[in-house]
Amino acid sequence: MQEAGQTVNDLPLDDLIAQARQLVTHASSLCVLTGAGISAESGVPTYRGSGGLWRGIDAGDVASPEGFRCDPQRVWQWHNERRMALKDVRPNAGHQALARLQRALEARGGRFVLATQNVDGLHQAAGSRSVLELHGSILASRCSVCDERREIGFEPVADLPRCPKCGRLMRPAIVWFGEMLPEDAWLAAAEAAATGEVFLTVGTSAVVYPAAGLIEIAAGAGARTIEVNLEPTAASTRVGLALRGKAGDILPQIVE
Ligand code: BV8
Ligand code: ZN
């Protein structure tokens, strides 16, 4: 039990996992937000941690509309390299635990919503269904002008792919800084966070908005909130249970 002055998060990790398991397995509605940390154990680099994707380069150059306008070749090259690096990457135990959790919860008539900031498609590869891709997908391209969209998978694309419909430049189907999130995905995620009984955030530093705002929406609506992350995040003081460790270790214990 907690000593005086201690918070629940000072309890041993096993106790916290037991409490999280209790909440998650009895929830009738659960909303999950994931970030790059859940794919780290699959070998996909995160953005801000050590070895992060954005170490040494300015995100604005390769993850903003201005960067694309300024040097589309460089942006496509950077995305081609990321996609080809994803070719041999597999979902890990963390992705698989969330896919199992969705099946179990839905089998007993519960409501499960998974919103991810990741663009790597690993939740879908693990069997998760109806994944809300808040920041789009690196495995697709879309026209920079019309609504044409093409799945491109892991294959390299021509230097500067052109839209088959209107001839303009195709771009990665990713949400860049300063761009709106896909409205349907965002609204579904915000509604799930506002109405869910339990909210679980996994592997995100919680610094990018509006995605990180889902944690506040859930907490503000009275949901029980749980964080699974390797290190403290901008949301750690806002959640009820903060579990420190690897998603691939902790999630299977919560879901088992
Ligand atoms: C918008 C492209 C405007 C995809 C990305 C000032 C204050 C507040 C907000 C703003 C501001 N100035 C501008 C803004 C808005 C801006 C924003 O939030 N900026 C932040 C950085 C300050 N947001 C936007 O621009 C968004 N759009 O606001 O629209 C608007 C409004 C109205 C009308 C018109 C327009 C768009 C945001 C999307 C940007 N796109 N990337 C790509 O290239 O991949 S963001 C980028 O960060 C990725 O998408 C990524 O998903 C996202 C979040 O990163 P994380 O997933 O959290 O990854 P990170 O590396 O940071 O953390 C990983 C964590 O995992 C770490 O904590 C680590 O400890 C942990 N971990 C590691 N290993 C493990 C682990 N945990 C568990 N297990 C492990 N094994
Ligand atoms: Zn077009």
CSV table of C-alpha atoms and ligand atoms in Angstrom, one decimal:
chain,number,residue,atom,x,y,z
A,1,MET,CA,0.0,0.0,0.0
A,2,GLN,CA,1.0,3.7,-0.3
A,3,GLU,CA,3.0,5.3,2.5
A,4,ALA,CA,2.0,8.8,3.6
A,5,GLY,CA,3.0,11.4,1.0
A,6,GLN,CA,3.5,8.7,-1.7
A,7,THR,CA,1.4,8.8,-4.8
A,8,VAL,CA,-0.1,5.7,-6.4
A,9,ASN,CA,2.7,5.9,-9.0
A,10,ASP,CA,5.3,5.2,-6.4
A,11,LEU,CA,3.9,1.7,-6.0
A,12,PRO,CA,5.9,-1.2,-7.5
A,13,LEU,CA,5.3,-1.6,-11.3
A,14,ASP,CA,3.7,-5.0,-10.7
A,15,ASP,CA,1.0,-3.3,-8.5
A,16,LEU,CA,0.4,-0.7,-11.1
A,17,ILE,CA,0.1,-3.3,-13.9
A,18,ALA,CA,-2.4,-5.2,-11.7
A,19,GLN,CA,-4.4,-2.0,-11.3
A,20,ALA,CA,-4.3,-1.2,-15.0
A,21,ARG,CA,-5.3,-4.7,-15.9
A,22,GLN,CA,-8.3,-4.4,-13.5
A,23,LEU,CA,-9.4,-1.2,-15.2
A,24,VAL,CA,-8.8,-2.4,-18.8
A,25,THR,CA,-10.4,-5.8,-18.5
A,26,HIS,CA,-13.5,-4.5,-16.9
A,27,ALA,CA,-14.0,-1.4,-19.1
A,28,SER,CA,-17.0,-1.3,-21.3
A,29,SER,CA,-15.4,1.5,-23.4
A,30,LEU,CA,-11.7,2.0,-23.9
A,31,CYS,CA,-9.9,4.6,-26.0
A,32,VAL,CA,-6.1,4.1,-26.8
A,33,LEU,CA,-3.7,6.7,-28.1
A,34,THR,CA,-0.3,5.5,-29.4
A,35,GLY,CA,2.9,7.2,-30.5
A,36,ALA,CA,6.3,6.2,-31.9
A,37,GLY,CA,7.3,4.5,-28.6
A,38,ILE,CA,5.0,1.5,-29.4
A,39,SER,CA,6.9,0.8,-32.6
A,40,ALA,CA,10.4,1.3,-31.1
A,41,GLU,CA,10.8,-2.4,-30.2
A,42,SER,CA,10.0,-3.2,-33.8
A,43,GLY,CA,13.1,-1.2,-34.8
A,44,VAL,CA,11.3,1.9,-36.0
A,45,PRO,CA,13.1,5.0,-34.8
A,46,THR,CA,11.1,7.4,-32.6
A,47,TYR,CA,11.1,11.1,-33.3
A,48,ARG,CA,12.5,12.8,-30.2
A,49,GLY,CA,14.2,10.2,-28.1
A,50,SER,CA,17.9,9.3,-28.4
A,51,GLY,CA,18.5,8.0,-32.0
A,52,GLY,CA,15.3,9.8,-32.9
A,53,LEU,CA,14.4,10.5,-36.5
A,54,TRP,CA,14.6,14.2,-36.1
A,55,ARG,CA,18.0,14.2,-34.4
A,56,GLY,CA,20.2,16.6,-36.4
A,57,ILE,CA,17.6,17.5,-39.0
A,58,ASP,CA,15.0,20.3,-38.8
A,59,ALA,CA,11.6,18.7,-38.8
A,60,GLY,CA,10.4,21.7,-40.7
A,61,ASP,CA,12.5,20.8,-43.7
A,62,VAL,CA,11.0,17.3,-44.2
A,63,ALA,CA,7.7,17.3,-42.3
A,64,SER,CA,6.0,20.6,-43.4
A,65,PRO,CA,4.3,21.8,-46.5
A,66,GLU,CA,6.9,24.6,-46.8
A,67,GLY,CA,9.7,22.0,-46.7
A,68,PHE,CA,7.9,20.1,-49.5
A,69,ARG,CA,7.3,23.1,-51.6
A,70,CYS,CA,10.9,24.1,-51.2
A,71,ASP,CA,12.5,20.8,-52.0
A,72,PRO,CA,10.0,18.0,-52.9
A,73,GLN,CA,12.8,15.7,-54.1
A,74,ARG,CA,14.5,15.8,-50.7
A,75,VAL,CA,11.2,15.2,-48.9
A,76,TRP,CA,10.3,12.2,-51.2
A,77,GLN,CA,13.8,10.8,-50.8
A,78,TRP,CA,13.6,11.0,-47.0
A,79,HIS,CA,10.2,9.3,-47.0
A,80,ASN,CA,11.3,6.6,-49.5
A,81,GLU,CA,14.1,5.7,-47.1
A,82,ARG,CA,11.7,5.5,-44.2
A,83,ARG,CA,9.3,3.3,-46.2
A,84,MET,CA,12.0,1.0,-47.4
A,85,ALA,CA,13.3,0.7,-43.9
A,86,LEU,CA,9.8,-0.4,-42.8
A,87,LYS,CA,9.7,-3.3,-45.3
A,88,ASP,CA,11.2,-5.9,-43.0
A,89,VAL,CA,9.7,-4.4,-39.8
A,90,ARG,CA,7.1,-6.5,-37.9
A,91,PRO,CA,4.6,-5.6,-35.2
A,92,ASN,CA,5.8,-6.3,-31.7
A,93,ALA,CA,4.2,-7.7,-28.6
A,94,GLY,CA,2.8,-4.3,-27.7
A,95,HIS,CA,0.9,-4.0,-31.1
A,96,GLN,CA,-0.3,-7.6,-30.7
A,97,ALA,CA,-1.5,-7.1,-27.2
A,98,LEU,CA,-3.7,-4.1,-28.3
A,99,ALA,CA,-5.1,-6.2,-31.2
A,100,ARG,CA,-6.0,-9.0,-28.7
A,101,LEU,CA,-7.5,-6.5,-26.3
A,102,GLN,CA,-9.7,-5.1,-29.1
A,103,ARG,CA,-11.0,-8.5,-30.0
A,104,ALA,CA,-11.7,-9.5,-26.3
A,105,LEU,CA,-13.4,-6.2,-25.5
A,106,GLU,CA,-15.6,-6.2,-28.6
A,107,ALA,CA,-16.4,-9.9,-28.0
A,108,ARG,CA,-18.1,-8.9,-24.8
A,109,GLY,CA,-20.0,-6.0,-26.5
A,110,GLY,CA,-17.5,-3.3,-25.4
A,111,ARG,CA,-16.3,-0.3,-27.4
A,112,PHE,CA,-12.6,-0.1,-28.4
A,113,VAL,CA,-11.1,2.8,-30.3
A,114,LEU,CA,-7.4,3.0,-31.2
A,115,ALA,CA,-6.1,6.3,-32.4
A,116,THR,CA,-2.4,6.4,-33.5
A,117,GLN,CA,0.0,9.2,-34.3
A,118,ASN,CA,2.1,6.6,-36.0
A,119,VAL,CA,2.3,6.4,-39.8
A,120,ASP,CA,3.9,3.0,-40.0
A,121,GLY,CA,0.8,0.7,-40.4
A,122,LEU,CA,2.0,-1.7,-37.7
A,123,HIS,CA,-1.2,-1.7,-35.7
A,124,GLN,CA,-3.1,-2.8,-38.8
A,125,ALA,CA,-0.4,-5.4,-39.5
A,126,ALA,CA,-0.9,-6.8,-36.0
A,127,GLY,CA,-4.6,-7.2,-36.6
A,128,SER,CA,-6.1,-4.0,-35.1
A,129,ARG,CA,-9.2,-2.9,-36.9
A,130,SER,CA,-10.6,0.5,-37.7
A,131,VAL,CA,-7.3,2.2,-36.6
A,132,LEU,CA,-7.6,6.0,-36.6
A,133,GLU,CA,-4.5,7.3,-38.3
A,134,LEU,CA,-4.4,10.9,-36.9
A,135,HIS,CA,-1.2,11.8,-38.7
A,136,GLY,CA,-1.9,9.8,-41.9
A,137,SER,CA,0.1,7.0,-43.4
A,138,ILE,CA,3.6,6.8,-44.9
A,139,LEU,CA,2.5,3.8,-47.0
A,140,ALA,CA,0.2,6.0,-49.1
A,141,SER,CA,0.6,9.1,-51.3
A,142,ARG,CA,-1.9,11.7,-52.2
A,143,CYS,CA,-2.1,14.5,-54.8
A,144,SER,CA,-0.9,17.9,-53.6
A,145,VAL,CA,-3.8,19.4,-55.4
A,146,CYS,CA,-6.7,17.0,-56.1
A,147,ASP,CA,-8.1,14.2,-54.0
A,148,GLU,CA,-6.3,11.4,-55.8
A,149,ARG,CA,-4.8,8.9,-53.3
A,150,ARG,CA,-2.6,5.9,-54.0
A,151,GLU,CA,-1.3,3.1,-51.7
A,152,ILE,CA,2.4,2.8,-52.3
A,153,GLY,CA,3.5,0.3,-49.7
A,154,PHE,CA,7.3,-0.1,-49.3
A,155,GLU,CA,8.3,0.2,-52.9
A,156,PRO,CA,10.4,3.2,-54.0
A,157,VAL,CA,8.5,5.7,-56.1
A,158,ALA,CA,9.7,7.6,-59.1
A,159,ASP,CA,11.7,10.7,-58.1
A,160,LEU,CA,8.8,13.0,-58.2
A,161,PRO,CA,5.6,11.1,-58.7
A,162,ARG,CA,2.9,12.8,-60.6
A,163,CYS,CA,-0.8,12.6,-60.1
A,164,PRO,CA,-2.4,10.2,-62.7
A,165,LYS,CA,-5.5,12.4,-62.6
A,166,CYS,CA,-4.3,16.0,-62.8
A,167,GLY,CA,-0.5,15.7,-63.3
A,168,ARG,CA,0.5,17.7,-60.2
A,169,LEU,CA,3.0,16.5,-57.7
A,170,MET,CA,2.0,13.6,-55.4
A,171,ARG,CA,3.1,13.9,-51.8
A,172,PRO,CA,3.3,11.5,-48.8
A,173,ALA,CA,-0.2,11.1,-47.3
A,174,ILE,CA,1.1,12.3,-43.9
A,175,VAL,CA,-0.1,15.2,-41.8
A,176,TRP,CA,2.7,17.8,-41.6
A,177,PHE,CA,3.1,20.5,-39.1
A,178,GLY,CA,0.6,23.3,-39.6
A,179,GLU,CA,-1.8,20.9,-41.4
A,180,MET,CA,-5.2,19.8,-40.3
A,181,LEU,CA,-5.7,16.3,-39.1
A,182,PRO,CA,-8.1,14.1,-41.1
A,183,GLU,CA,-11.4,15.4,-39.8
A,184,ASP,CA,-13.2,12.0,-39.6
A,185,ALA,CA,-10.3,10.4,-37.7
A,186,TRP,CA,-9.9,13.4,-35.3
A,187,LEU,CA,-13.6,13.7,-34.6
A,188,ALA,CA,-13.9,9.9,-33.9
A,189,ALA,CA,-10.9,10.0,-31.6
A,190,ALA,CA,-12.1,13.1,-29.7
A,191,GLU,CA,-15.6,11.6,-29.2
A,192,ALA,CA,-14.1,8.3,-28.0
A,193,ALA,CA,-11.8,10.1,-25.5
A,194,ALA,CA,-14.7,12.3,-24.3
A,195,THR,CA,-17.0,9.3,-23.7
A,196,GLY,CA,-14.7,6.4,-22.8
A,197,GLU,CA,-14.5,4.9,-19.4
A,198,VAL,CA,-10.8,4.2,-19.6
A,199,PHE,CA,-8.1,6.0,-21.7
A,200,LEU,CA,-4.7,4.4,-22.3
A,201,THR,CA,-1.8,6.4,-23.8
A,202,VAL,CA,1.2,4.4,-25.0
A,203,GLY,CA,4.6,5.5,-26.3
A,204,THR,CA,4.0,9.2,-26.9
A,205,SER,CA,5.9,12.2,-25.5
A,206,ALA,CA,2.5,14.0,-25.7
A,207,VAL,CA,4.0,17.2,-27.1
A,208,VAL,CA,2.2,17.3,-30.5
A,209,TYR,CA,-1.3,18.8,-30.6
A,210,PRO,CA,-4.1,18.3,-31.2
A,211,ALA,CA,-3.4,14.5,-30.7
A,212,ALA,CA,-1.8,15.0,-27.3
A,213,GLY,CA,-5.0,16.9,-26.3
A,214,LEU,CA,-6.9,13.7,-26.3
A,215,ILE,CA,-5.4,12.9,-22.9
A,216,GLU,CA,-6.7,16.1,-21.5
A,217,ILE,CA,-10.2,15.5,-23.1
A,218,ALA,CA,-10.3,12.0,-21.5
A,219,ALA,CA,-9.1,13.2,-18.0
A,220,GLY,CA,-11.4,16.2,-18.1
A,221,ALA,CA,-14.4,14.0,-18.9
A,222,GLY,CA,-13.6,11.8,-15.9
A,223,ALA,CA,-12.1,8.8,-17.6
A,224,ARG,CA,-9.6,6.6,-15.7
A,225,THR,CA,-6.3,7.4,-17.5
A,226,ILE,CA,-3.3,5.1,-17.8
A,227,GLU,CA,0.1,5.9,-19.4
A,228,VAL,CA,2.6,3.3,-20.5
A,229,ASN,CA,5.9,5.0,-21.5
A,230,LEU,CA,9.6,4.4,-21.2
A,231,GLU,CA,10.2,7.8,-19.6
A,232,PRO,CA,8.1,10.6,-18.0
A,233,THR,CA,6.1,12.7,-20.6
A,234,ALA,CA,4.3,16.0,-20.8
A,235,ALA,CA,1.1,14.0,-19.8
A,236,SER,CA,2.6,12.0,-16.9
A,237,THR,CA,1.3,14.4,-14.2
A,238,ARG,CA,-2.2,14.4,-15.8
A,239,VAL,CA,-2.8,10.6,-15.9
A,240,GLY,CA,-4.1,8.5,-13.0
A,241,LEU,CA,-1.7,5.5,-13.5
A,242,ALA,CA,1.8,6.1,-15.0
A,243,LEU,CA,3.6,2.9,-15.8
A,244,ARG,CA,7.3,3.2,-16.6
A,245,GLY,CA,8.7,0.6,-19.0
A,246,LYS,CA,8.6,-0.8,-22.5
A,247,ALA,CA,5.2,-1.2,-24.2
A,248,GLY,CA,6.2,-4.6,-25.5
A,249,ASP,CA,6.8,-5.8,-21.9
A,250,ILE,CA,3.9,-4.0,-20.1
A,251,LEU,CA,1.0,-4.2,-22.5
A,252,PRO,CA,0.9,-8.0,-22.7
A,253,GLN,CA,0.8,-8.1,-18.9
A,254,ILE,CA,-2.1,-5.7,-18.8
A,255,VAL,CA,-4.0,-7.6,-21.4
A,256,GLU,CA,-3.2,-11.2,-20.4
B,1,BV8,C1,-2.1,21.6,-36.5
B,1,BV8,C2,4.6,14.0,-39.5
B,1,BV8,C3,-2.8,23.6,-37.2
B,1,BV8,C4,4.6,12.5,-39.7
B,1,BV8,C5,4.1,14.9,-37.4
B,1,BV8,C6,3.0,25.6,-30.0
B,1,BV8,C7,2.4,25.0,-28.9
B,1,BV8,C8,1.5,23.9,-29.1
B,1,BV8,C9,1.2,23.5,-30.4
B,1,BV8,C10,1.8,24.1,-31.5
B,1,BV8,C11,2.7,25.2,-31.3
B,1,BV8,N1,3.1,25.6,-32.5
B,1,BV8,C12,2.5,24.8,-33.5
B,1,BV8,C13,1.7,23.9,-32.8
B,1,BV8,C14,0.9,22.9,-33.5
B,1,BV8,C15,1.7,21.7,-33.9
B,1,BV8,C16,2.4,21.1,-32.6
B,1,BV8,O1,1.7,20.5,-31.8
B,1,BV8,N2,3.7,21.4,-32.5
B,1,BV8,C17,4.4,20.9,-31.3
B,1,BV8,C18,5.7,20.1,-31.7
B,1,BV8,C19,4.7,22.1,-30.5
B,1,BV8,N3,0.8,20.7,-34.4
B,1,BV8,C20,0.5,20.7,-35.7
B,1,BV8,O2,1.1,21.4,-36.5
B,1,BV8,C21,-0.6,19.8,-36.2
B,1,BV8,N4,-1.5,20.5,-37.0
B,1,BV8,O3,-2.0,21.9,-35.3
B,1,BV8,O4,-2.9,22.2,-37.4
B,1,BV8,C22,-4.1,24.1,-37.7
B,1,BV8,C23,-5.1,24.4,-36.9
B,1,BV8,C24,-6.3,24.9,-37.4
B,1,BV8,C25,-6.4,25.1,-38.8
B,1,BV8,C26,-5.4,24.7,-39.6
B,1,BV8,C27,-4.2,24.2,-39.1
B,1,BV8,C28,0.0,18.6,-37.0
B,1,BV8,C29,0.7,17.7,-36.1
B,1,BV8,C30,1.2,16.5,-36.9
B,1,BV8,C31,2.6,16.8,-37.3
B,1,BV8,N5,3.2,15.6,-37.9
B,1,BV8,N6,4.9,14.1,-38.1
B,1,BV8,C32,5.9,12.0,-39.9
B,1,BV8,O5,6.7,12.6,-40.6
B,1,BV8,O6,6.1,10.9,-39.3
B,1,BV8,S1,4.3,15.0,-35.7
B,1,BV8,C33,5.3,13.7,-35.2
B,1,BV8,O7,5.3,13.8,-33.8
B,1,BV8,C34,4.8,12.3,-35.6
B,1,BV8,O8,3.6,12.3,-36.3
B,1,BV8,C35,4.6,11.7,-34.2
B,1,BV8,O9,3.6,10.8,-34.3
B,1,BV8,C36,4.3,12.8,-33.4
B,1,BV8,C37,4.3,12.6,-31.9
B,1,BV8,O10,5.6,12.0,-31.6
B,1,BV8,P1,5.6,10.7,-30.7
B,1,BV8,O11,4.8,9.7,-31.4
B,1,BV8,O12,5.1,11.1,-29.3
B,1,BV8,O13,7.1,10.3,-30.7
B,1,BV8,P2,8.3,10.8,-29.8
B,1,BV8,O14,9.5,10.4,-30.4
B,1,BV8,O15,8.1,12.3,-29.5
B,1,BV8,O16,8.0,10.1,-28.3
B,1,BV8,C38,8.2,8.7,-28.2
B,1,BV8,C39,8.0,8.4,-26.8
B,1,BV8,O17,8.0,6.9,-26.7
B,1,BV8,C40,9.0,8.9,-25.9
B,1,BV8,O18,8.4,9.5,-24.7
B,1,BV8,C41,9.8,7.7,-25.4
B,1,BV8,O19,10.2,7.8,-24.1
B,1,BV8,C42,8.8,6.6,-25.6
B,1,BV8,N7,9.4,5.2,-25.9
B,1,BV8,C43,10.5,4.9,-26.6
B,1,BV8,N8,10.6,3.6,-26.6
B,1,BV8,C44,9.6,3.0,-26.0
B,1,BV8,C45,8.8,4.1,-25.5
B,1,BV8,N9,7.7,3.9,-24.7
B,1,BV8,C46,7.3,2.6,-24.5
B,1,BV8,N10,8.0,1.5,-24.9
B,1,BV8,C47,9.1,1.7,-25.7
B,1,BV8,N11,9.8,0.7,-26.1
B,2,ZN,ZN,-4.2,15.4,-58.8
